[in-house]
Coordinates of C-alpha atoms in Angstrom, one line a residue:
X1 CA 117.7 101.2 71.7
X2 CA 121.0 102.8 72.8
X3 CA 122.0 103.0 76.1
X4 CA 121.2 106.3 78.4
X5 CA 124.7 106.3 78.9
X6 CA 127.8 106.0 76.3
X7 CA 130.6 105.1 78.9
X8 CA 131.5 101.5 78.7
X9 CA 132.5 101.1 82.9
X10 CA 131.8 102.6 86.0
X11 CA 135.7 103.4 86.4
X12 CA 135.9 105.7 82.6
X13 CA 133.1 107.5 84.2
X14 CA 134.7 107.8 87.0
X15 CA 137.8 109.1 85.2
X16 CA 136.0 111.4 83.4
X17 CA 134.7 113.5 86.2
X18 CA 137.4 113.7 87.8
X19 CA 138.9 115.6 85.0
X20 CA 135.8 117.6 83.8
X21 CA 134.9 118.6 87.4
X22 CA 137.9 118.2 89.1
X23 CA 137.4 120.7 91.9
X24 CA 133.6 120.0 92.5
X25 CA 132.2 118.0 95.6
X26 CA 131.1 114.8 94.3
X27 CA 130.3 113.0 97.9
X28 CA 129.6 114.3 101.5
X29 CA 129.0 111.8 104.4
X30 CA 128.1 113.1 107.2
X31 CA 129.0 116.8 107.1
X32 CA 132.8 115.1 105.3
X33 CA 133.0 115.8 101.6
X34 CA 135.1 114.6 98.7
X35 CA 135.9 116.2 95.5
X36 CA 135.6 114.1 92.1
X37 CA 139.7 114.5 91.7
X38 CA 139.8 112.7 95.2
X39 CA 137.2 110.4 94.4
X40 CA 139.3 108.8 91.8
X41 CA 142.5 109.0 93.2
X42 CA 141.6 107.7 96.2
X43 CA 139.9 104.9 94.0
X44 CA 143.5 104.4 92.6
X45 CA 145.1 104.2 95.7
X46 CA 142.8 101.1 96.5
X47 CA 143.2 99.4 93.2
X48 CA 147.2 99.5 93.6
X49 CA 147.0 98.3 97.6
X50 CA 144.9 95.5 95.4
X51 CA 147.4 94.7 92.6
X52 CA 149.9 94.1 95.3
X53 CA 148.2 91.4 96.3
X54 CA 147.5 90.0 93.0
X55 CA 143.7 91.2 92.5
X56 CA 143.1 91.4 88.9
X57 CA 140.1 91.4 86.1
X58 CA 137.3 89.0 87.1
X59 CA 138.4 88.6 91.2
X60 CA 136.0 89.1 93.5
X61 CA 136.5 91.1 96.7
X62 CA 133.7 90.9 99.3
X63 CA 132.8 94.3 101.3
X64 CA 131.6 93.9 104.2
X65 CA 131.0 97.3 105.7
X66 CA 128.2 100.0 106.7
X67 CA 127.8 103.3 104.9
X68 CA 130.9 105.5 104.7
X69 CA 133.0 107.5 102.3
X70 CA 135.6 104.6 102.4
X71 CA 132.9 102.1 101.1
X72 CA 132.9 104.3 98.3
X73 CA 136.7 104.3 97.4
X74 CA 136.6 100.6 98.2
X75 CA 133.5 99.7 95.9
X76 CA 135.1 101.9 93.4
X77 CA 138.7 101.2 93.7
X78 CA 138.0 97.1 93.3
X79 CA 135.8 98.4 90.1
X80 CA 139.0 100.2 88.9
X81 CA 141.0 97.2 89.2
X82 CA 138.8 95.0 87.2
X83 CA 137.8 92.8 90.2
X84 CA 134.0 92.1 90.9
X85 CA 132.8 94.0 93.9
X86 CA 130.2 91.3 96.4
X87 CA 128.6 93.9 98.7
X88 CA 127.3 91.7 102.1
X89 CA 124.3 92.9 103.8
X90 CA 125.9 94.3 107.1
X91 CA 123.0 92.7 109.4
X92 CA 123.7 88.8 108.0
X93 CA 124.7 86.4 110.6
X94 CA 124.4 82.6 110.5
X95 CA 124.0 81.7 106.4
X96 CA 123.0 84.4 105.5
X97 CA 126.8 85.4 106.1
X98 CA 128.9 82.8 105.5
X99 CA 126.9 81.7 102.1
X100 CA 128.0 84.7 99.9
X101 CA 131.1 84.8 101.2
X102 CA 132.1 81.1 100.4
X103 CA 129.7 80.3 97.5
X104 CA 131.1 84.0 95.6
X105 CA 134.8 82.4 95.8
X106 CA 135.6 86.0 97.1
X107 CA 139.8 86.0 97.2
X108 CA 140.3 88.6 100.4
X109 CA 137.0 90.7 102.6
X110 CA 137.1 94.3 103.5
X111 CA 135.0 94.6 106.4
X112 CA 133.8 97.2 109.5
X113 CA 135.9 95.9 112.2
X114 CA 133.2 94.8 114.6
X115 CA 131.7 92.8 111.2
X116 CA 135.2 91.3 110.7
X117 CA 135.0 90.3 114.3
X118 CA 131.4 88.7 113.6
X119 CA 132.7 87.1 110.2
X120 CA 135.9 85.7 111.8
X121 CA 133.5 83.9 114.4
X122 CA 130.9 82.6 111.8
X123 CA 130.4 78.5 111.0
X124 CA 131.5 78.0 107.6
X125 CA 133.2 81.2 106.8
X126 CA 135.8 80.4 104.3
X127 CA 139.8 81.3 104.6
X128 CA 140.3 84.4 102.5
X129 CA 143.4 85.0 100.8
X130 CA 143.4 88.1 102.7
X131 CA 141.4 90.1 105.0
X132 CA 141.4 94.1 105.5
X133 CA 139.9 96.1 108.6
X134 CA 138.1 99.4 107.5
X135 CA 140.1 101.0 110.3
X136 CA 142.9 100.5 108.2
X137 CA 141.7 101.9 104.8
X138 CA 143.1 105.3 105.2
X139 CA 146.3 104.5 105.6
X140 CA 146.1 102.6 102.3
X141 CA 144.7 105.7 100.5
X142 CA 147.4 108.5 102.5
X143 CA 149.8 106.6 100.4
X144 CA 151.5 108.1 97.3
X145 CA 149.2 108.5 94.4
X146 CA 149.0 105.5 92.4
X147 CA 149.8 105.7 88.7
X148 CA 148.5 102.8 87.9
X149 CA 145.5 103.3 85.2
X150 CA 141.9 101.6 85.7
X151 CA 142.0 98.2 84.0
X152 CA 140.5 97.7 80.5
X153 CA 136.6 97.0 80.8
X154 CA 134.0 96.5 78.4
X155 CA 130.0 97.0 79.8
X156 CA 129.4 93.6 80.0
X157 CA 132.1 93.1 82.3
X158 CA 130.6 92.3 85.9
X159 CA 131.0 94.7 88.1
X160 CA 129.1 93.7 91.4
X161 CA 127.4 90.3 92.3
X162 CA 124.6 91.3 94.7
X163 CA 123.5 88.4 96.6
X164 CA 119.2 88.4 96.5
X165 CA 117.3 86.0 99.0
X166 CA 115.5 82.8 96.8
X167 CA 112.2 81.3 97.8
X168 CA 113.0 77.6 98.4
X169 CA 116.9 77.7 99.0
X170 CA 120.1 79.7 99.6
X171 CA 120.5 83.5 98.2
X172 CA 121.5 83.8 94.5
X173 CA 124.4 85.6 93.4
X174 CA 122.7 88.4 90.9
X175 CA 125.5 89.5 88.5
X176 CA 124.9 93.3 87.3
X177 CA 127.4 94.4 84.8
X178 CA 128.9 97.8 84.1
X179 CA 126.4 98.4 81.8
X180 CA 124.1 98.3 84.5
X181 CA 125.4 100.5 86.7
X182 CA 126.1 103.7 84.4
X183 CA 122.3 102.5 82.5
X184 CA 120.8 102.9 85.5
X185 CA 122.6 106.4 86.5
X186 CA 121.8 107.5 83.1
X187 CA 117.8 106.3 82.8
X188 CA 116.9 107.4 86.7
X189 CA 118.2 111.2 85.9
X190 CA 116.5 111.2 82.4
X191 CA 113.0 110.2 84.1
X192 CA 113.3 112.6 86.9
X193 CA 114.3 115.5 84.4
X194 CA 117.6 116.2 86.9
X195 CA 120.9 117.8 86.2
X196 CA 124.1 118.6 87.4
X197 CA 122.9 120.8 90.0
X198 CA 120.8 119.0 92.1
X199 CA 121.8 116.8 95.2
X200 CA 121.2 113.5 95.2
X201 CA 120.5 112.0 98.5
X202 CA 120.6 108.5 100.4
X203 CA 120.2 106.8 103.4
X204 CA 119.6 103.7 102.5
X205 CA 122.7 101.2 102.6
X206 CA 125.3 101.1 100.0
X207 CA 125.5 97.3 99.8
X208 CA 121.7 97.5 98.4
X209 CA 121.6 98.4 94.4
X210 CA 119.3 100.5 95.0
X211 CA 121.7 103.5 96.7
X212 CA 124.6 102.0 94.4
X213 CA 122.6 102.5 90.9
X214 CA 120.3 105.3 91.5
X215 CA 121.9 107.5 93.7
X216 CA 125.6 107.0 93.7
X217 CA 125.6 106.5 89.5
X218 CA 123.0 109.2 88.9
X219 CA 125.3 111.6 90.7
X220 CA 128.2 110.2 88.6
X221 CA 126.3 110.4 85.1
X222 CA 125.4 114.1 85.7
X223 CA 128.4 115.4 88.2
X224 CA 126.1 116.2 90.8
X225 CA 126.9 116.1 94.4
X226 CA 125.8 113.1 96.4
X227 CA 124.5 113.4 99.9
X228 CA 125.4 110.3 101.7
X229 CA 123.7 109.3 105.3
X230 CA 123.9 106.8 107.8
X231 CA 121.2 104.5 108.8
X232 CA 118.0 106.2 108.5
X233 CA 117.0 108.2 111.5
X234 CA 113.6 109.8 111.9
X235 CA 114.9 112.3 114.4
X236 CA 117.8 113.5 112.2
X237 CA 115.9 113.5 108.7
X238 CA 114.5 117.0 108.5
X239 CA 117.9 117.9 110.0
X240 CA 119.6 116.2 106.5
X241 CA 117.5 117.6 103.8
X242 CA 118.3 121.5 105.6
X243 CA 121.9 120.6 105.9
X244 CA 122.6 118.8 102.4
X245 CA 120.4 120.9 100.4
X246 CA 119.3 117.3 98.9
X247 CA 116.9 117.8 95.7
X248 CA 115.6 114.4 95.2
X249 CA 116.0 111.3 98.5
X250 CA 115.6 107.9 97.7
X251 CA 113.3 106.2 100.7
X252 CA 111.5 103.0 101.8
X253 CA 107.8 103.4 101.8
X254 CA 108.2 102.3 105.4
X255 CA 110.4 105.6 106.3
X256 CA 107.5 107.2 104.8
X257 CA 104.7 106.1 107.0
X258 CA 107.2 106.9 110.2
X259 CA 107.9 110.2 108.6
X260 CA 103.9 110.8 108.4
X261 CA 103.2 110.1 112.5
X262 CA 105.7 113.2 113.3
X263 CA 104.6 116.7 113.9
X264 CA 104.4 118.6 111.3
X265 CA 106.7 121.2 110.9
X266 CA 106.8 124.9 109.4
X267 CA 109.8 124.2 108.1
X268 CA 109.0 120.7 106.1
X269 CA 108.3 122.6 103.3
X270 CA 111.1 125.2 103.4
X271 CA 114.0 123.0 102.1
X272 CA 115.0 122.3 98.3
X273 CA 113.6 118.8 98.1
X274 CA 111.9 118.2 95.1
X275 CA 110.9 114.3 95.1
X276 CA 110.8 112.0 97.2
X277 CA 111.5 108.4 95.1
X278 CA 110.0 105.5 97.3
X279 CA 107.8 102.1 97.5
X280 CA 105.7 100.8 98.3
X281 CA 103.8 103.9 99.2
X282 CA 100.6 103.4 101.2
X283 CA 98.4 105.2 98.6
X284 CA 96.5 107.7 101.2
X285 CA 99.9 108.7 101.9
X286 CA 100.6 110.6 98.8
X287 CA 98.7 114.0 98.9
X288 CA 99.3 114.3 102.2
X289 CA 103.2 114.0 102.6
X290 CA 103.3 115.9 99.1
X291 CA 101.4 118.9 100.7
X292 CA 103.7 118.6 103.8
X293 CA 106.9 118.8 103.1
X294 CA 106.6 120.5 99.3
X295 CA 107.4 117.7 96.9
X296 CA 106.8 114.9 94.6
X297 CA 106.0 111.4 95.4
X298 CA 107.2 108.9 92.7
X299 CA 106.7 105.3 93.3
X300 CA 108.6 103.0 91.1
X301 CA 109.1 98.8 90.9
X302 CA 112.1 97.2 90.2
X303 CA 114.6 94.2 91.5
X304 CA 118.2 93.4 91.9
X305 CA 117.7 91.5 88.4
X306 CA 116.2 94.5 86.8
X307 CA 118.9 96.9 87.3
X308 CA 116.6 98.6 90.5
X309 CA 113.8 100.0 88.2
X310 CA 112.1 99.1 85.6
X311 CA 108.7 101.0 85.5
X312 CA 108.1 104.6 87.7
X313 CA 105.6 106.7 87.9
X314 CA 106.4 109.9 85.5
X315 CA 106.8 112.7 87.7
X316 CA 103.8 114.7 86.4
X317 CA 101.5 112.0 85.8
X318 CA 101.9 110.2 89.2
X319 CA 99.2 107.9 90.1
X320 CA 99.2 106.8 93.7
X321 CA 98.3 103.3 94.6
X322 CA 100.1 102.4 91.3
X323 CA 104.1 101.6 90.4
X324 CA 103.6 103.9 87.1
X325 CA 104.5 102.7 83.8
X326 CA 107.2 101.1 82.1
X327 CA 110.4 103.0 81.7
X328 CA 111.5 103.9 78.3
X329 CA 113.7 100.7 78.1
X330 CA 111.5 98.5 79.6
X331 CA 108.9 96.1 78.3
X332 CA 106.3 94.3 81.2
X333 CA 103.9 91.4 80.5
X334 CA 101.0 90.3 82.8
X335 CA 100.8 86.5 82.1
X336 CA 98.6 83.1 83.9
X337 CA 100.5 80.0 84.5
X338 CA 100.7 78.9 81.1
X339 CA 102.9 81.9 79.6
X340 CA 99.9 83.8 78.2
X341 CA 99.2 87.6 78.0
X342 CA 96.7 88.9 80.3
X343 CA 94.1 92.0 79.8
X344 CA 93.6 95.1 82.1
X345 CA 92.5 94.1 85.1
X346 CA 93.7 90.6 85.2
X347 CA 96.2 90.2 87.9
X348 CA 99.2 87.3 86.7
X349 CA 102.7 87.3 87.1
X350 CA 104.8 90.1 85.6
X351 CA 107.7 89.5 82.9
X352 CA 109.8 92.0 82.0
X353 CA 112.7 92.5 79.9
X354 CA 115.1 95.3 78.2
X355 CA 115.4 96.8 74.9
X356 CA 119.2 97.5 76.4
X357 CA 121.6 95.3 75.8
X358 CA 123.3 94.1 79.9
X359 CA 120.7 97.0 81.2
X360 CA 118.8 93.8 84.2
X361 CA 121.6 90.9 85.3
X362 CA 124.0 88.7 83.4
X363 CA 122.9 85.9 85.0
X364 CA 122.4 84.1 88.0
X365 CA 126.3 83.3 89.4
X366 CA 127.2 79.8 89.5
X367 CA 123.8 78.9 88.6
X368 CA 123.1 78.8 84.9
X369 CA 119.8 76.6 86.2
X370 CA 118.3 78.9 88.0
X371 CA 119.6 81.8 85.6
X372 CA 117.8 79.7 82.1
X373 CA 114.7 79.7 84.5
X374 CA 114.5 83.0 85.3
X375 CA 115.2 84.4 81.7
X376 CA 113.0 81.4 80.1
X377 CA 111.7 83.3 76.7
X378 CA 114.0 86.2 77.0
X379 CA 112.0 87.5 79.5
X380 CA 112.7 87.8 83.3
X381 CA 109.6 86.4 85.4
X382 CA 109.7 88.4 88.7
X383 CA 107.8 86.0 90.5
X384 CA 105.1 88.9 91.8
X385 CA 101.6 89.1 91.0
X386 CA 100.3 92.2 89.5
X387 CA 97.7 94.1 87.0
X388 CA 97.8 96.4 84.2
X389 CA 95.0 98.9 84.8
X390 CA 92.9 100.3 81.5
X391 CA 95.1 103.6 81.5
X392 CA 98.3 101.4 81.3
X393 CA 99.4 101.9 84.8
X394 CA 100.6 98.5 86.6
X395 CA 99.6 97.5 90.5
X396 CA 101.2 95.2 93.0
X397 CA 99.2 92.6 93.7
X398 CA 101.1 89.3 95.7
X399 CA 104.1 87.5 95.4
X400 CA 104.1 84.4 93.7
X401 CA 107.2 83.4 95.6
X402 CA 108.2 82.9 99.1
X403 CA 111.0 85.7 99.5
X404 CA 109.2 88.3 102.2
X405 CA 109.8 92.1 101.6
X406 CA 110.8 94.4 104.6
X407 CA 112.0 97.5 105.2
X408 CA 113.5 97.1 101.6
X409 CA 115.2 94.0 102.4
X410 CA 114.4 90.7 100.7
X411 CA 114.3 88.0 103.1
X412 CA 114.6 84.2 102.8
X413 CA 111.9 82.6 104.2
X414 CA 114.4 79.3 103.8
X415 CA 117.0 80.9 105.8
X416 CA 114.6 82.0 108.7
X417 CA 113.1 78.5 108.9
X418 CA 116.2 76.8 108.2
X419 CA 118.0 78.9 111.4
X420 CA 114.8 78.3 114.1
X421 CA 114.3 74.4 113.2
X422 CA 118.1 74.3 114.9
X423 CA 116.2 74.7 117.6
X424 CA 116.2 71.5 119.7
X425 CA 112.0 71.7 120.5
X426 CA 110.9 72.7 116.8
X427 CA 109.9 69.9 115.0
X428 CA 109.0 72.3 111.8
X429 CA 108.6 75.9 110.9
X430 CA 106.9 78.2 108.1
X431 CA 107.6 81.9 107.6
X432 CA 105.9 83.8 105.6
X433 CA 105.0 87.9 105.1
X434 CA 102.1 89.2 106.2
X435 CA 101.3 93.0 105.7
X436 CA 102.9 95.6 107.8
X437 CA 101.1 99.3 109.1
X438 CA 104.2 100.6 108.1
X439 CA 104.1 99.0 104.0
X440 CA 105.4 96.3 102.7
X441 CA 105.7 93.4 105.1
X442 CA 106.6 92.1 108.6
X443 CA 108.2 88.4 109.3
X444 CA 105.5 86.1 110.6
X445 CA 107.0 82.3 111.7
X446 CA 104.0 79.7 112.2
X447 CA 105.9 77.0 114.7
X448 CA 105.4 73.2 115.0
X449 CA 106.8 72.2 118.6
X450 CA 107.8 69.2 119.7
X451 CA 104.9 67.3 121.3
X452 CA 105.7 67.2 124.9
X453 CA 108.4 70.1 124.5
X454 CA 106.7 73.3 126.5
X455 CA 108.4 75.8 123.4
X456 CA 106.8 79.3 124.2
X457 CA 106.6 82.2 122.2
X458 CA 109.1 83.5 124.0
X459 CA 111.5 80.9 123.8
X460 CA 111.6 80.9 119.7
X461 CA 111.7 84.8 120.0
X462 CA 115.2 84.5 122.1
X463 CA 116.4 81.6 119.6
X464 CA 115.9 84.2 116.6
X465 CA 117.8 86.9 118.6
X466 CA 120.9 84.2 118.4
X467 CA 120.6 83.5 115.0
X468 CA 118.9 86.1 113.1
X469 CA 120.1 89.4 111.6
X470 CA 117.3 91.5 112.6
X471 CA 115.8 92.4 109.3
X472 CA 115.2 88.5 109.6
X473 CA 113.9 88.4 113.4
X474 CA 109.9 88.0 113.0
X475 CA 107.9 90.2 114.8
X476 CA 104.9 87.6 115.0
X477 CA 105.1 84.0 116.4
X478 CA 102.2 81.5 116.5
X479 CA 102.7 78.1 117.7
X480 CA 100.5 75.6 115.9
X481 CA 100.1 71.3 116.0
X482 CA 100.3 71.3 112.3
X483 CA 100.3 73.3 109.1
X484 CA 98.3 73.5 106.0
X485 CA 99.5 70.7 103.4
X486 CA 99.0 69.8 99.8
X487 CA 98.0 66.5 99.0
X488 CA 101.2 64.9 99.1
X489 CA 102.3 66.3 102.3
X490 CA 104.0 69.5 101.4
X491 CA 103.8 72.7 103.1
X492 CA 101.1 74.9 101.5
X493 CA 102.2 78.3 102.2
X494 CA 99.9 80.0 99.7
X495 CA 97.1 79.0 102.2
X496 CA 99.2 80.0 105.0
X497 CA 99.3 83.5 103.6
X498 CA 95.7 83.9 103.4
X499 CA 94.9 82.5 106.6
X500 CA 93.8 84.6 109.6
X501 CA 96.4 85.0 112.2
X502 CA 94.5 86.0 115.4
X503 CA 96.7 83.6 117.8
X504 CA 100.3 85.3 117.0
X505 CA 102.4 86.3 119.4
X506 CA 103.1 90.4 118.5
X507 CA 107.2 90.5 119.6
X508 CA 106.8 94.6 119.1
X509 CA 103.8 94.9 121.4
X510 CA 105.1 92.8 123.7
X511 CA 108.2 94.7 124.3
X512 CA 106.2 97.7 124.4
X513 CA 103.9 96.3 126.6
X514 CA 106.6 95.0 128.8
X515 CA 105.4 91.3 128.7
X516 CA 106.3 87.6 127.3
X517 CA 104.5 84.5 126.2

């Protein structure tokens, strides 16, 4: 199948709109636009402050840094240069920091400067080659234009390495090539029917692929305008779709639910958005936000590995309480623990795999173990229970694995553990995801103390607050003598999951409430 786009790298794309639609806004941030002209040269300027310090084809360059315009001539300008762009989730402390940075082999770190200032003071942080503030970024691009020309790049060249939490150890360094990134622009406006004048919008953070591939590259493959936002803010939402003029948002499921428990407006339904693209969506939901503020719901499935989606919901077919079908590229399997294809209704795990050519990851980086067991077959094994329905529309399920899901954040159950058991008075420690009011999941640790020890609820709730990021923190803490265990000994967390909980500690209500434990 040929790909959905025919540019071979993110920066000829890049190049090209800046000459077809010179003149035309490509980004605004925050009421601060950009034009595609400026969006490459800008790019440029960053890729020759780069060459001057020796960044080349196949380098990586860690960025470390919150949703702005200069992430985007950052991201871009290292993609120019040939180097390998390691976005770091801007809430990671502890490990969850200072493993991506090290394990990538990143040469130099552009970073916010309060994260530089947390990075700097993190245990096992390694010594970059160099290390660059954001405050400092415009001066690089108010420099003289640089004639230097994007590198030569082919689409299997990596472009990012997007670091996804595993189940039973450290985060994995998914490599997504250029072919990813312009296949995903392409295949997300194809399936949503958009063109070049609609107005793509995001809130969610640019170190995620999820903004990078479906927003920012969809904008890109049509030369469409991209509204860019901070951190999402319920308050200020409504306020963004009037002001941008957005078309289509890409959302959490959870934004969703918050968005629901507002008062209505008049005016919900008096702005040009047109979908909505979010999951999970709680399935009673749909009709009623649809009705509200004028638009379509699509719900979609995808990972890191799978270049962000790889089934949807078509837009006139939705089906709510479902993740659609698979995308025209796409092939999905339901399967039991033996390999072997499941009917309708049998819930297994889910393989999927492309018909495109570098469309889901290279590989796993560093880890050609991990990366032959996750590709065993040709096919990528996603680790998540689901079904195929008798119409041919697939449903969540479970996990299969241990990584939690919140808020659009994959979270490491090992790292969570592995930070509270430094706890002097916890002997062992299990987290796991239990389901949230607000979709997906919310952190839930089961805690072993120390016999003797007097660990409260509220002690392990101040320990996370050290050591956490707080996508990580959980909101529920039970204190138990023992845990569920195989017959050898081992942890059973699939009995954990499916336990009753009545004895945890609720950290939101708490704080609500005004009380501790």
């Amino acid at each position: 199948m040929e790909p959905y786009s025919t540019f071979p790298s993110v920066p000829a794309l890049v190049r090209f709109r800046a000459e077809s639609d010179s003149d035309k806004v490509a980004v605004r941030f925050e009421g601060t636009l950009c034009t595609y002209r400026e969006l490459d040269e800008r790019a440029a300027a960053f890729q020759g402050w780069l060459a001057e310090r020796g960044v080349g084809k196949g380098d990586r360059v860690a960025i470390f840094m919150r949703n702005s315009l200069e992430f985007l001539y950052v991201w871009l300008g290292i993609a120019r240069a040939g180097a390998v762009g390691v976005p770091v989730n801007t809430s990671s402390v502890g490990a969850a920091l200072s493993h991506p940075l090290s394990h990538s082999e990143a040469v130099g770190v552009v970073a916010d400067d309060d994260l530089l200032e947390r990075m700097r003071s993190t245990e096992g942080v390694p010594g970059h080659q160099w290390q660059l503030a954001t405050s400092e970024v415009p001066k690089i691009l108010a420099r003289p234009a640089s004639e230097l020309a994007p590198a030569e790049l082919s689409g299997s060249d990596p472009m990012n390495i997007i670091y996804t939490s595993g189940t039973t150890g450290l985060p994995k360094g998914v490599v997504l090539s250029h072919t990813s990134y312009v296949n995903t622009g392409g295949y997300f406006s194809h399936h949503l029917g958009l063109t070049p004048d609609d107005v793509l919008h995001t809130c969610l953070p640019l170190f995620h692929c999820n903004a990078q591939q479906t927003t920012v590259m969809a904008g890109l493959h049509l030369g469409a305008e991209i509204a860019l936002n901070g951190k999402f803010s319920l308050s200020r939402f409504r306020s963004w779709m009037a002001d941008t003029g957005a078309t289509v948002t890409n959302l959490l499921g959870s934004m969703l639910a918050l968005l629901s428990k507002t008062e209505p407006l008049p005016s919900d339904a008096e702005t040009p958005l047109r979908y909505i693209i979010a999951a999970p969506v709680p399935e009673a939901l749909h009709d009623q936000m649809e009705r509200r503020f004028g638009v379509r719901i699509v719900e979609g499935y995808g990972l890191t590995e799978t270049g962000t989606m790889a089934c949807m919901n078509p837009p006139d077919d939705r089906r709510p309480g479902t993740f659609g079908l698979p995308l025209e590229h796409t092939e999905l399997r339901i399967v039991d623990e033996n390999g072997q294809d499941l009917g309708p209704d049998q819930p297994g795990e889910l393989w999927a795999r492309s018909r495109i050519n570098g469309a889901f990851m290279t590989e796993y980086f560093k880890d050609p173990e991990k990366t032959a067991e996750a590709l065993a077959g040709g096919w990528f094994h996603t680790g998540d229970i689901c079904l195929r329905r008798p119409d041919g529309y697939y449903v969540f399920v479970d996990r299969l694995k241990d990584t939690i899901r919140r808020r659009g954040e994959n979270i490491s159950s090992f790292l969570v553990e592995k930070a509270l058991m430094q706890h002097p008075d916890i002997l062992e420690a299990a987290a796991i995801g239990v389901p949230s009011e607000l979709s997906e999941e919310d952190v839930l640790v089961v805690v072993v103390p120390r016999p003797g020890s007097g660990l409260t609820h509220q002690d392990v709730h101040e320990w996370s607050l050290k050591t956490l990021g707080d996508f990580m923190r959980p909101r529920y803490i039970e204190l138990r003598d023992d845990l569920p265990r195989t017959e050898t000994g081992k942890m059973h967390k699939y009995t954990l999951r499916r336990q009753p909980h009545p004895d945890a500690w609720d950290v939101q209500s708490a704080a609500a409430s005004g009380t501790s434990a």
